[in-house]
PDB file of C-alpha atoms in Angstrom:
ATOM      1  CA  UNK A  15       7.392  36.167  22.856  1.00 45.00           C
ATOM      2  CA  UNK A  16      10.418  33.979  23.970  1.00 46.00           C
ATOM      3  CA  UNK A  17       9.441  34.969  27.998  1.00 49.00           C
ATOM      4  CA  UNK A  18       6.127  33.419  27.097  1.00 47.00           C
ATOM      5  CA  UNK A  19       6.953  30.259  25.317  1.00 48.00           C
ATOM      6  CA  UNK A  20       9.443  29.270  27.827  1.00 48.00           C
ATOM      7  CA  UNK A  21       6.760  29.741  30.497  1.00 54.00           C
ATOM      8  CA  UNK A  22       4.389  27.534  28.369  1.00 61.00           C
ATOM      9  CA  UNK A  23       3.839  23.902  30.236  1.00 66.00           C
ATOM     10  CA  UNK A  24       3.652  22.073  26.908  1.00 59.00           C
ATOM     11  CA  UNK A  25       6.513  23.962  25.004  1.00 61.00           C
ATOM     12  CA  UNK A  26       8.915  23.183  28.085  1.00 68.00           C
ATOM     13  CA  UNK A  27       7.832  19.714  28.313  1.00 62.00           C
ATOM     14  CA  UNK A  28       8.790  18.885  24.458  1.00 62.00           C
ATOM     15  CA  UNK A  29      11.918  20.959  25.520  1.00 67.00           C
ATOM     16  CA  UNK A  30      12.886  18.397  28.427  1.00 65.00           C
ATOM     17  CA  UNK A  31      12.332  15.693  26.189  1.00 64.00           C
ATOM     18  CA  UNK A  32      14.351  16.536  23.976  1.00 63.00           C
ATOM     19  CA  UNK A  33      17.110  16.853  25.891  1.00 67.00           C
ATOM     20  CA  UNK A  34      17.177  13.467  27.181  1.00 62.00           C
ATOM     21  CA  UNK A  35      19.104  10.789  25.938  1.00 67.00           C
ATOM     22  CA  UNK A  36      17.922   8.419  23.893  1.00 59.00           C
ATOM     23  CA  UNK A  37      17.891   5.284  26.602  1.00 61.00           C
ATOM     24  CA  UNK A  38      15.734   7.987  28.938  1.00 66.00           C
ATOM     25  CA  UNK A  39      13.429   8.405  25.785  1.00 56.00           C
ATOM     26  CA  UNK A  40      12.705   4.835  25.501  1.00 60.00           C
ATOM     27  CA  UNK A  41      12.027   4.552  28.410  1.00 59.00           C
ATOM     28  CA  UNK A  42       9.376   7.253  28.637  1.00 61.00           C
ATOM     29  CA  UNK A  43       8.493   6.014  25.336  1.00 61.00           C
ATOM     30  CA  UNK A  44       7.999   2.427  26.747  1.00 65.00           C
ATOM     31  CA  UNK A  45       5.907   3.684  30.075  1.00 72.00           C
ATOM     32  CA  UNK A  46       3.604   6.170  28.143  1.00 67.00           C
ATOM     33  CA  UNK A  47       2.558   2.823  25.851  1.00 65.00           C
ATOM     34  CA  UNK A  48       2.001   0.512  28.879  1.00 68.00           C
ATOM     35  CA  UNK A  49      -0.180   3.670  29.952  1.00 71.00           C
ATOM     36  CA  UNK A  50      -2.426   3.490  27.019  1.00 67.00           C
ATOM     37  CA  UNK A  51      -2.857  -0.145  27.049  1.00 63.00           C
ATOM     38  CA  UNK A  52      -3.971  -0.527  30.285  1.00 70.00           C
ATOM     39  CA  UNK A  53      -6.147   2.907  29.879  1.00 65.00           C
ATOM     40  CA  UNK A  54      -7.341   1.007  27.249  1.00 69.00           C
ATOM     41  CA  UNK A  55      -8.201  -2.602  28.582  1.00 66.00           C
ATOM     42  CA  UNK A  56      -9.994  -0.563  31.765  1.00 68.00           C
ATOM     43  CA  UNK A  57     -12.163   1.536  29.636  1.00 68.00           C
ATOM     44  CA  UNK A  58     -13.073  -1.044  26.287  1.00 68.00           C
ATOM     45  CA  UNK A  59     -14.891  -3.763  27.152  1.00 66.00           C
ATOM     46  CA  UNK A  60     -15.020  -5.440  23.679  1.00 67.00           C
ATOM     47  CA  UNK A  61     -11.147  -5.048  22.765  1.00 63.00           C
ATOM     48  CA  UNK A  62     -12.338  -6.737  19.462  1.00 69.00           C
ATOM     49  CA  UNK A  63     -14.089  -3.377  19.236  1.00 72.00           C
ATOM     50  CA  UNK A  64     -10.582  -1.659  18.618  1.00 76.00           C
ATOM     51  CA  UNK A  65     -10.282  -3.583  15.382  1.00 73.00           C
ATOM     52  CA  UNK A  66     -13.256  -1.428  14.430  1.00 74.00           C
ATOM     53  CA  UNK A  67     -11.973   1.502  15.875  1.00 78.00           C
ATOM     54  CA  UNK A  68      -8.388   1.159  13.891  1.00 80.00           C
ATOM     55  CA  UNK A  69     -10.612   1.272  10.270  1.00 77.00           C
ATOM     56  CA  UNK A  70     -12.325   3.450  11.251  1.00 79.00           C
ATOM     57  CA  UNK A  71      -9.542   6.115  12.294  1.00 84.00           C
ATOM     58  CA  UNK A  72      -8.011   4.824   8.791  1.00 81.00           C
ATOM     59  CA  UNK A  73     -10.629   5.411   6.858  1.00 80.00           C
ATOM     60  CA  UNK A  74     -11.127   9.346   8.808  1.00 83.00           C
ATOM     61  CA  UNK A  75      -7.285   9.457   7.237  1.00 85.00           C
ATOM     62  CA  UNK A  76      -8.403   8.709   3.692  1.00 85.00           C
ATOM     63  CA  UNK A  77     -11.548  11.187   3.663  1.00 84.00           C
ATOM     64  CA  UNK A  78      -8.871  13.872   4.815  1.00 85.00           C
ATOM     65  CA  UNK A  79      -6.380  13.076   2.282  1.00 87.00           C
ATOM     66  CA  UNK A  80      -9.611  12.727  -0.550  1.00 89.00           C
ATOM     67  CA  UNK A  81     -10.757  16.301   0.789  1.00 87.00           C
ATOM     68  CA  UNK A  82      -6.947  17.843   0.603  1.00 86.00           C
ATOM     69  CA  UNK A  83      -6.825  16.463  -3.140  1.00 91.00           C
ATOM     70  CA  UNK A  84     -10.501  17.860  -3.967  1.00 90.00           C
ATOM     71  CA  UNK A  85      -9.962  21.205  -2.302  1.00 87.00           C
ATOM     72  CA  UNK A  86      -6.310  21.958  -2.844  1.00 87.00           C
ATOM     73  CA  UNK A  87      -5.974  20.460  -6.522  1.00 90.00           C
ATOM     74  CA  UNK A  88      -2.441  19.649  -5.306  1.00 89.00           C
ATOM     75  CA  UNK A  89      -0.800  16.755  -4.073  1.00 90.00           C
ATOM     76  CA  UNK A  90       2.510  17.594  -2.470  1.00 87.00           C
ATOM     77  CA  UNK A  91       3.731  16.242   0.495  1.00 88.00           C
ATOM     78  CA  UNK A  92       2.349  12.644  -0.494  1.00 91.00           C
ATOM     79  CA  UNK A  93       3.544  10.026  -1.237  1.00 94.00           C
ATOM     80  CA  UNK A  94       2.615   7.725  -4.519  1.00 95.00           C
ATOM     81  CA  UNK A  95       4.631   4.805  -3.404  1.00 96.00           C
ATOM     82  CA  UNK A  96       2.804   4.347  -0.321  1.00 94.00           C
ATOM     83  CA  UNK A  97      -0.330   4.449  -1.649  1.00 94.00           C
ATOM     84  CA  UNK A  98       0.893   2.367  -4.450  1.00 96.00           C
ATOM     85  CA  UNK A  99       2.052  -0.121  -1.930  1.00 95.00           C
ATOM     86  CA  UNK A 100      -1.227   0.142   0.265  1.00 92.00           C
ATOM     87  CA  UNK A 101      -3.144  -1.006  -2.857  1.00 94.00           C
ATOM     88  CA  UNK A 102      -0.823  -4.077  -3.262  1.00 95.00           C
ATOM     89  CA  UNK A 103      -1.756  -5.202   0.720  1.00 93.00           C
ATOM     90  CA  UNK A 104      -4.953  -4.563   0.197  1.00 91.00           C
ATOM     91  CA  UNK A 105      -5.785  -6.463  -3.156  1.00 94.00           C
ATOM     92  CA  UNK A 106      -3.639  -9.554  -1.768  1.00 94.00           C
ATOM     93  CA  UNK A 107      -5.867  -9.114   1.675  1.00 90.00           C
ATOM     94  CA  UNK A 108      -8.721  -8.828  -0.293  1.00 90.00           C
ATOM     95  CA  UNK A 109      -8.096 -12.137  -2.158  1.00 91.00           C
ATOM     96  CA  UNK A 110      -7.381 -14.007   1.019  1.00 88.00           C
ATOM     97  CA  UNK A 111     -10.520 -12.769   2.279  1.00 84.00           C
ATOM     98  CA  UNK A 112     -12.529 -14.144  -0.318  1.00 82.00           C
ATOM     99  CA  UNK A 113     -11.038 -17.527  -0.183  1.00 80.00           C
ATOM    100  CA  UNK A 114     -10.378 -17.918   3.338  1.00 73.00           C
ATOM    101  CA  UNK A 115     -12.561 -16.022   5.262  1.00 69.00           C
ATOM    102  CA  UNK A 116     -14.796 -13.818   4.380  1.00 66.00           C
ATOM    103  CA  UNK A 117     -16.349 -11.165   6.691  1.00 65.00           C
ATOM    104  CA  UNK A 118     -17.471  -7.699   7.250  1.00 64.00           C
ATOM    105  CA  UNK A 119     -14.028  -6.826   7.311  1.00 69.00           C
ATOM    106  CA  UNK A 120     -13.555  -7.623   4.016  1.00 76.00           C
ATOM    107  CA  UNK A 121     -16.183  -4.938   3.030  1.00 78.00           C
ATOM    108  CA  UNK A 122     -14.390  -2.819   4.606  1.00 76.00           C
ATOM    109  CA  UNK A 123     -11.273  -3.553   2.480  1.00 81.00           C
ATOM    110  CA  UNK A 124     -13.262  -3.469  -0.552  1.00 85.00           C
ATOM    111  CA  UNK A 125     -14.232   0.534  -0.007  1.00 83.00           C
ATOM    112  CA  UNK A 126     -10.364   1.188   1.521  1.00 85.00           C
ATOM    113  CA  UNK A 127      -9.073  -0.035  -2.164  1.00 89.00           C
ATOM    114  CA  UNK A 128     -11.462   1.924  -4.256  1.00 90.00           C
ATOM    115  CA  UNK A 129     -10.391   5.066  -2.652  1.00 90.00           C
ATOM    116  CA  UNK A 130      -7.235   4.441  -2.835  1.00 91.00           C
ATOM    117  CA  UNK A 131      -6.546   3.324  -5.754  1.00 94.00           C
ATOM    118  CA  UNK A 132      -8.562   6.465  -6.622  1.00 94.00           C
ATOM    119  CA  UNK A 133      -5.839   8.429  -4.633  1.00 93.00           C
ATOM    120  CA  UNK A 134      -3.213   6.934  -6.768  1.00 95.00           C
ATOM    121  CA  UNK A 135      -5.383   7.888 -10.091  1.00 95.00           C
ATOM    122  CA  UNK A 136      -5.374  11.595  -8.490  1.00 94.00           C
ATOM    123  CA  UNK A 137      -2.137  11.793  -7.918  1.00 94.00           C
ATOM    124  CA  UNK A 138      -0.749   9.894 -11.200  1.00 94.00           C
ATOM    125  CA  UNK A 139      -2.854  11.848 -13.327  1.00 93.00           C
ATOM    126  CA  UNK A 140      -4.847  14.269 -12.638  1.00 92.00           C
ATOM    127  CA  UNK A 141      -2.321  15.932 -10.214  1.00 93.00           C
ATOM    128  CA  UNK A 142       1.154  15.444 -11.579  1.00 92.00           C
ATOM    129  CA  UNK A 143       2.651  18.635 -12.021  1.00 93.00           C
ATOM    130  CA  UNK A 144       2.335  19.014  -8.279  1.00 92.00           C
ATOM    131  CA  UNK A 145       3.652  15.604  -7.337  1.00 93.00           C
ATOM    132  CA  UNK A 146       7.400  15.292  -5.529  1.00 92.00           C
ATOM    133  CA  UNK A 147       8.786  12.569  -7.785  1.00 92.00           C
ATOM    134  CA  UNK A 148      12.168  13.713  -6.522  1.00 92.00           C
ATOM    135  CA  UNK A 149      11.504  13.315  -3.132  1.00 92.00           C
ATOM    136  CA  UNK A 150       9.753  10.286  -3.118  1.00 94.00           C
ATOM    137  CA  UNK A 151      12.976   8.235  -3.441  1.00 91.00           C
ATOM    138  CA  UNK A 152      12.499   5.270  -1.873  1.00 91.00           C
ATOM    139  CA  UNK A 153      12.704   2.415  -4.145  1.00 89.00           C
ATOM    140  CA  UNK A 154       9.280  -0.137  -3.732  1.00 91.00           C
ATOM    141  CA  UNK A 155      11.405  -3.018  -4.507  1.00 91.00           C
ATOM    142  CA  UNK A 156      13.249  -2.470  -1.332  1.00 92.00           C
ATOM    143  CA  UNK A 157       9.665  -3.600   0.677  1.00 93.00           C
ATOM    144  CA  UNK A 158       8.123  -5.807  -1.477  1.00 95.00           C
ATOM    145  CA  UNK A 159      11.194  -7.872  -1.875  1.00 95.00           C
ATOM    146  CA  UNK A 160      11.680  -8.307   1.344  1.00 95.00           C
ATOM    147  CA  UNK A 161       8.089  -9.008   2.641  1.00 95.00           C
ATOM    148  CA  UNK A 162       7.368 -11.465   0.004  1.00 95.00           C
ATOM    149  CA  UNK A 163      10.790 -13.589   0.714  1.00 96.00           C
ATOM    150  CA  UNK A 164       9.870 -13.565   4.469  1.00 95.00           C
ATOM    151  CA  UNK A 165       6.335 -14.724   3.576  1.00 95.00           C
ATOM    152  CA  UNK A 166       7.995 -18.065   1.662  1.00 95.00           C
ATOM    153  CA  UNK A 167       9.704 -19.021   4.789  1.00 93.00           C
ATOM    154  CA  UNK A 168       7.466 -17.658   7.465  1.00 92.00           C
ATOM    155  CA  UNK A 169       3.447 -17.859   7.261  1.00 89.00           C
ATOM    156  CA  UNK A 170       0.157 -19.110   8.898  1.00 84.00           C
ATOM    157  CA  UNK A 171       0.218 -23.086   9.584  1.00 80.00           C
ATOM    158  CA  UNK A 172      -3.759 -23.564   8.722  1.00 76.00           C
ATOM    159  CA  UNK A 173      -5.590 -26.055   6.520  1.00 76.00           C
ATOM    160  CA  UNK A 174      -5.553 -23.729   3.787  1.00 79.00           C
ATOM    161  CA  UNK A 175      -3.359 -23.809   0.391  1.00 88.00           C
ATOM    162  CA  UNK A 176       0.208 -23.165   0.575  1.00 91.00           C
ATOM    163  CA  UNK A 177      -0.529 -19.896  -1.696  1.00 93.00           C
ATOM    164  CA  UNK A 178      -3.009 -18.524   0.012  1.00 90.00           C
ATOM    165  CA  UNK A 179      -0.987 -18.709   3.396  1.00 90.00           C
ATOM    166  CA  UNK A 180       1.935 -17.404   1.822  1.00 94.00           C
ATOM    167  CA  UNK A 181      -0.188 -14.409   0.292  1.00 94.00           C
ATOM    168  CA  UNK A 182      -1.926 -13.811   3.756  1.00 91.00           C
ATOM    169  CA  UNK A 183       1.552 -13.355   5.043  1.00 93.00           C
ATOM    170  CA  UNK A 184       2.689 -10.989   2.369  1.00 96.00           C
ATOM    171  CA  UNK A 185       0.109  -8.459   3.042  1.00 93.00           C
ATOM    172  CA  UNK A 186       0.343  -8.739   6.617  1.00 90.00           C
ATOM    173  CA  UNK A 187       4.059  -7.990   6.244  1.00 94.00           C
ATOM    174  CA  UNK A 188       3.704  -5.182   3.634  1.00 95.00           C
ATOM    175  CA  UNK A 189       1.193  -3.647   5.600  1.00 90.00           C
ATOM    176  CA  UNK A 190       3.464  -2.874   8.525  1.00 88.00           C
ATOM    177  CA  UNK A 191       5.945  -1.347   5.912  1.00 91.00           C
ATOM    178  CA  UNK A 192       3.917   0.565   3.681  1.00 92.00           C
ATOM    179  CA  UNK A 193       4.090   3.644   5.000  1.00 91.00           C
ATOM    180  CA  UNK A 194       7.729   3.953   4.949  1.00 92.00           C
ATOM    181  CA  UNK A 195       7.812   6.013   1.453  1.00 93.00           C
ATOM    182  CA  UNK A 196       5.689   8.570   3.063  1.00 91.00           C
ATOM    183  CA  UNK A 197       7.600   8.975   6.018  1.00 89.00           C
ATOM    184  CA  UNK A 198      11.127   9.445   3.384  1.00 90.00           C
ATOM    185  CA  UNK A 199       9.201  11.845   1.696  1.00 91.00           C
ATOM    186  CA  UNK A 200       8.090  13.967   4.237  1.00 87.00           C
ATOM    187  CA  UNK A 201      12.049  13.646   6.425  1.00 86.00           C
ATOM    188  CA  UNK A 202      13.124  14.971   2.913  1.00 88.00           C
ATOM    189  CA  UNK A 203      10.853  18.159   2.441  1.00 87.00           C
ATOM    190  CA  UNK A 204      10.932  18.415   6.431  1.00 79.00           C
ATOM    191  CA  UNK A 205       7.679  20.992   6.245  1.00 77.00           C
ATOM    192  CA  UNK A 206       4.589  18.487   6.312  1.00 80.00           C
ATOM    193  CA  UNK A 207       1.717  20.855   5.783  1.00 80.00           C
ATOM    194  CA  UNK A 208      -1.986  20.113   7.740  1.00 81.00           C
ATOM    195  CA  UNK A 209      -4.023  17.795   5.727  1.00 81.00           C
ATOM    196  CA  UNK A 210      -1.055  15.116   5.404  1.00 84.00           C
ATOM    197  CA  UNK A 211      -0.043  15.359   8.797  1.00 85.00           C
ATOM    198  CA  UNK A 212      -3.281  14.450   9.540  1.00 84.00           C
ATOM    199  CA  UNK A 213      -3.643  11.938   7.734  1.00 87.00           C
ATOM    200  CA  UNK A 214      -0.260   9.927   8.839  1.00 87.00           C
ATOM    201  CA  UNK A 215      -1.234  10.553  11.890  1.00 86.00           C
ATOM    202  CA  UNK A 216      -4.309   8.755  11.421  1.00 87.00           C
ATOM    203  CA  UNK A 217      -2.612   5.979  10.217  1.00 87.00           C
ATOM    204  CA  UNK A 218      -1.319   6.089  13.541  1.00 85.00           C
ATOM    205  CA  UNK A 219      -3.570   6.470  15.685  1.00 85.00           C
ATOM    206  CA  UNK A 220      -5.061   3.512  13.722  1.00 85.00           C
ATOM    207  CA  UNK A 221      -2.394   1.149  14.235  1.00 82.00           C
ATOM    208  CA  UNK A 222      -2.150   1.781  17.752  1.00 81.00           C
ATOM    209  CA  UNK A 223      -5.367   1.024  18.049  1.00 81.00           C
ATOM    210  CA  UNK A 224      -5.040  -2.525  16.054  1.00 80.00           C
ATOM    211  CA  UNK A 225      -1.659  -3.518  17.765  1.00 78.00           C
ATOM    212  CA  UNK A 226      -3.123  -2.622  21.361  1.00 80.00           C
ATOM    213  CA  UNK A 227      -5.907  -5.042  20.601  1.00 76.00           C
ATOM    214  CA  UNK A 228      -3.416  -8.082  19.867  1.00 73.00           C
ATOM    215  CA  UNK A 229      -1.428  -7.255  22.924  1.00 76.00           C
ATOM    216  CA  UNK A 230      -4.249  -7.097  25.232  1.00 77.00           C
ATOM    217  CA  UNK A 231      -6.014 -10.289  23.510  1.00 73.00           C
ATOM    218  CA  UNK A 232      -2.151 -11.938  24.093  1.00 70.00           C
ATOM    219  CA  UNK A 233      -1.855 -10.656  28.008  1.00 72.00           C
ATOM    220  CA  UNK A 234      -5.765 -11.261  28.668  1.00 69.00           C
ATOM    221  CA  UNK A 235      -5.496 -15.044  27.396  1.00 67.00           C
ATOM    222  CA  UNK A 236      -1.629 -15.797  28.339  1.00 65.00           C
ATOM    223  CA  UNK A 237      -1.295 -16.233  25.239  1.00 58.00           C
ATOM    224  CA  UNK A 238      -3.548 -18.655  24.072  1.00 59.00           C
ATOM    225  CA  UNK A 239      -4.786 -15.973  21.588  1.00 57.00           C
ATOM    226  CA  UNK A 240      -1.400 -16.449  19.475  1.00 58.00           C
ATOM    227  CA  UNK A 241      -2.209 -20.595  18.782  1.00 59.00           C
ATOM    228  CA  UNK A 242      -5.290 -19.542  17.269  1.00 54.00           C
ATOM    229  CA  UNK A 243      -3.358 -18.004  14.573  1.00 60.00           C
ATOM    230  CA  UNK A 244      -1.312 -20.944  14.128  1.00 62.00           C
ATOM    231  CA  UNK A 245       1.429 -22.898  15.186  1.00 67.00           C
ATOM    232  CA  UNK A 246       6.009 -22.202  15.019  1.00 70.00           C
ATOM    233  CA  UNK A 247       7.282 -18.679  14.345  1.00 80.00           C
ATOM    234  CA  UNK A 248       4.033 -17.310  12.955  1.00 81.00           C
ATOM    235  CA  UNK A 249       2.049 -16.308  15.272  1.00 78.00           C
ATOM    236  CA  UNK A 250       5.120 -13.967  16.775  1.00 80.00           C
ATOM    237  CA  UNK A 251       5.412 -12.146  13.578  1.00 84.00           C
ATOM    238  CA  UNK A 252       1.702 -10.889  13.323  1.00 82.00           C
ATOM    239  CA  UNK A 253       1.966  -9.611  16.677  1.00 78.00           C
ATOM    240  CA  UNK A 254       5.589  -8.725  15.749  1.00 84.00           C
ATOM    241  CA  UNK A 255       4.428  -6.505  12.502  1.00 84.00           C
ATOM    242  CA  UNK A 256       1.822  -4.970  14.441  1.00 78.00           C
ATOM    243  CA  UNK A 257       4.393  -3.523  16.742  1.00 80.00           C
ATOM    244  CA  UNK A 258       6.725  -2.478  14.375  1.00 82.00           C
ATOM    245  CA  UNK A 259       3.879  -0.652  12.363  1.00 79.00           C
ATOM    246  CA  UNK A 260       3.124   1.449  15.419  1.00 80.00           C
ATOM    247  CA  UNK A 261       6.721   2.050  16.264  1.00 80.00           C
ATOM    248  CA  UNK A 262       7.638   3.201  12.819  1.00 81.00           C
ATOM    249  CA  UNK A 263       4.774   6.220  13.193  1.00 83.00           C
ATOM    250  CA  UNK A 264       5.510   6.485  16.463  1.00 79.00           C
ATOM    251  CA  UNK A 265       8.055   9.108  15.848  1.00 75.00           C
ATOM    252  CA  UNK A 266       5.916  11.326  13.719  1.00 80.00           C
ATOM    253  CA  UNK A 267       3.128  11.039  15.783  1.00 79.00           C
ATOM    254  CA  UNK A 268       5.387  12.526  18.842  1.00 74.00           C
ATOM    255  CA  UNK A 269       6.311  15.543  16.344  1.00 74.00           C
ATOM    256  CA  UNK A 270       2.849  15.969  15.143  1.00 78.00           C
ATOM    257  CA  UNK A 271       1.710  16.574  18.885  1.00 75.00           C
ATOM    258  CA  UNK A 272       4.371  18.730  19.291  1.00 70.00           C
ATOM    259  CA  UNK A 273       3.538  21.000  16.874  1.00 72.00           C
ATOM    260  CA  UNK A 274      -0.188  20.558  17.158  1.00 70.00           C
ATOM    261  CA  UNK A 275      -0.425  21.687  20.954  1.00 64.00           C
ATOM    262  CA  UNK A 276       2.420  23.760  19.942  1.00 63.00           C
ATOM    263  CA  UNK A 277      -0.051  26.051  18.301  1.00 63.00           C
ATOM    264  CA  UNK A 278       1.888  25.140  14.453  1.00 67.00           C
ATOM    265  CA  UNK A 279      -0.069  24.760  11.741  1.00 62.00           C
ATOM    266  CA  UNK A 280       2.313  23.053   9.870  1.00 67.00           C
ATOM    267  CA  UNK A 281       4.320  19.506  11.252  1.00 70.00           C
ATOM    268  CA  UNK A 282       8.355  20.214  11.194  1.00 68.00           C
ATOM    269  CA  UNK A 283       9.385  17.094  10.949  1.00 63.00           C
ATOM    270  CA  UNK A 284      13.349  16.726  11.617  1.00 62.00           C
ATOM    271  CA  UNK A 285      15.880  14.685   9.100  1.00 60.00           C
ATOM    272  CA  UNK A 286      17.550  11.253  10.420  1.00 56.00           C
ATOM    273  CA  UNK A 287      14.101   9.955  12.157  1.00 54.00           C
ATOM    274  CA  UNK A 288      13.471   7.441   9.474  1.00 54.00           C
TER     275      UNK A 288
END
C-alpha cells in the first residue's frame, strides 16, 4: 500500500508541498489565485454573475449542513458561534437593505437568516447533548468588538445616515470574520467528518467566488469600481475584507482537497493553521 501511494500523482504532489517553505508556499499560493482569476474573467462574461454564483454555493453549504442535522440527529463538529455570528451579519445586512437599498439580494438574505437561525435553534435545542461546547472556545466578543469599533471610524461616505453607514460596515466586517469559531473548533477536534467539511468548504468556494468578482470589477475599471463605493479608506476595506475572508478558508480548503482527491472520507485538519 505505501509502494502505491507514493506512486500516486496527487498524494506526491500534496507531499512536495508540504515540504516547501512557507515563502515557496505563498508563492504557489499567490500564482494558483492569479490563475483562477484570470480563468475566471476569460470564461464569465457577466462577473456580476459571480455575486450570484457566491449565494448560491452558500446556500448549497446550508442545505448540506440542514441535511447533516436532519439525517444524523447530531451536531458535532459545528460550530454555534459561527452561526450565531452569521445571524448577527445577516440581520444588520438585512436592515441596511431595507433602508438603503433594497434588491433581490436582499431576498436572498431573508431565506439565508431563516435557515440559519433555524440551524442555531437545532443546535441550541434540539441537538445539545451532541454539541462541542468545550471546543467551541472562541469567545464572540473577541469579533464583534472589534468589527463594530472599526465600523465607528471606518465606513461608506454616502448620503445615507451616519447609523446606517456605520451598520453597513459592521456586517461587512463581521462577515469576513465569522467563520473563525468554526475553523477553532474544527483545529481543536482535528477530525472534521464529511457533511461539515463540505459545508466550510462551501463557504469557500463562495467567497472566492464574491472576492474574485471585486478584484476583477477593480482591474477591469482601474479602479473606478472602488469610488462607487465611496470616497477615503473605505472603499479599500470592502475589497480588503473580501480578501481576508477567502484567505482565512483558504487553508482548509487546501486540506479539504487533499483529503478529498486523497480518497479520505473524513478532512484531517492539522493544529496551528488558525
Amino acid at each position: 500500500m505505501k509502494g502505491k501511494a507514493t506512486k500516486n500523482p496527487i498524494f506526491a504532489f500534496t507531499t512536495w508541498i508540504r515540504r516547501q517553505p512557507p515563502k515557496m508556499k505563498a508563492f504557489l499560493a499567490t500564482i494558483s489565485g492569479m490563475a483562477a482569476l484570470l480563468f475566471l474573467r476569460m470564461v464569465v462574461e457577466d462577473h456580476n454573475n459571480l455575486f450570484v454564483a457566491a449565494e448560491a454555493v452558500h446556500a448549497l453549504g446550508t442545505f448540506v449542513l440542514i441535511y447533516k442535522l436532519t439525517k444524523e440527529k447530531a451536531c458535532a463538529g459545528l460550530s454555534l458561534k459561527s452561526q450565531e455570528l452569521t445571524a448577527i451579519f445577516l440581520a444588520v445586512r438585512l436592515y441596511c437593505s431595507f433602508v438603503m437599498e433594497y434588491d433581490i439580494h436582499t431576498l436572498l438574505d431573508t431565506a439565508t437568516l431563516g435557515t440559519t437561525l433555524w440551524i442555531i435553534y437545532m443546535i441550541r435545542f434540539k441537538l445539545r447533548s451532541t454539541y462541542m461546547h468545550d471546543k467551541d472556545n472562541l469567545g464572540i466578543h473577541y469579533v464583534v468588538i472589534p468589527c463594530a469599533v472599526l465600523s465607528l471610524f471606518i465606513h461608506p461616505t454616502t448620503s445615507h445616515l451616519l447609523f446606517n453607514r456605520i451598520c453597513w460596515a459592521f456586517c461587512v466586517y463581521l462577515e469576513a470574520i465569522s467563520v473563525l469559531p468554526q475553523l477553532r473548533l474544527m483545529q481543536n477536534i482535528q477530525i472534521i467528518e464529511p457533511f461539515t467539511a463540505h459545508y466550510v468548504f462551501a463557504l469557500g468556494v463562495a467567497r472566492f467566488f464574491s472576492c474574485a468578482h471585486w478584484i476583477i470589477q477593480v482591474f477591469d475599471t482601474r479602479g473606478l469600481s472602488l469610488t462607487a463605493l465611496g470616497y477615503g479608506l473605505w472603499p479599500c476595506f470592502v475589497l480588503l475584507s473580501e480578501i481576508v475572508q477567502t484567505s482565512i478558508l483558504a487553508d482548509f480548503c487546501y486540506y479539504y482537497v487533499k483529503n478529498i482527491l486523497g480518497g479520505q472520507l473524513v478532512v484531517r485538519f492539522p493544529s496551528g493553521v488558525v
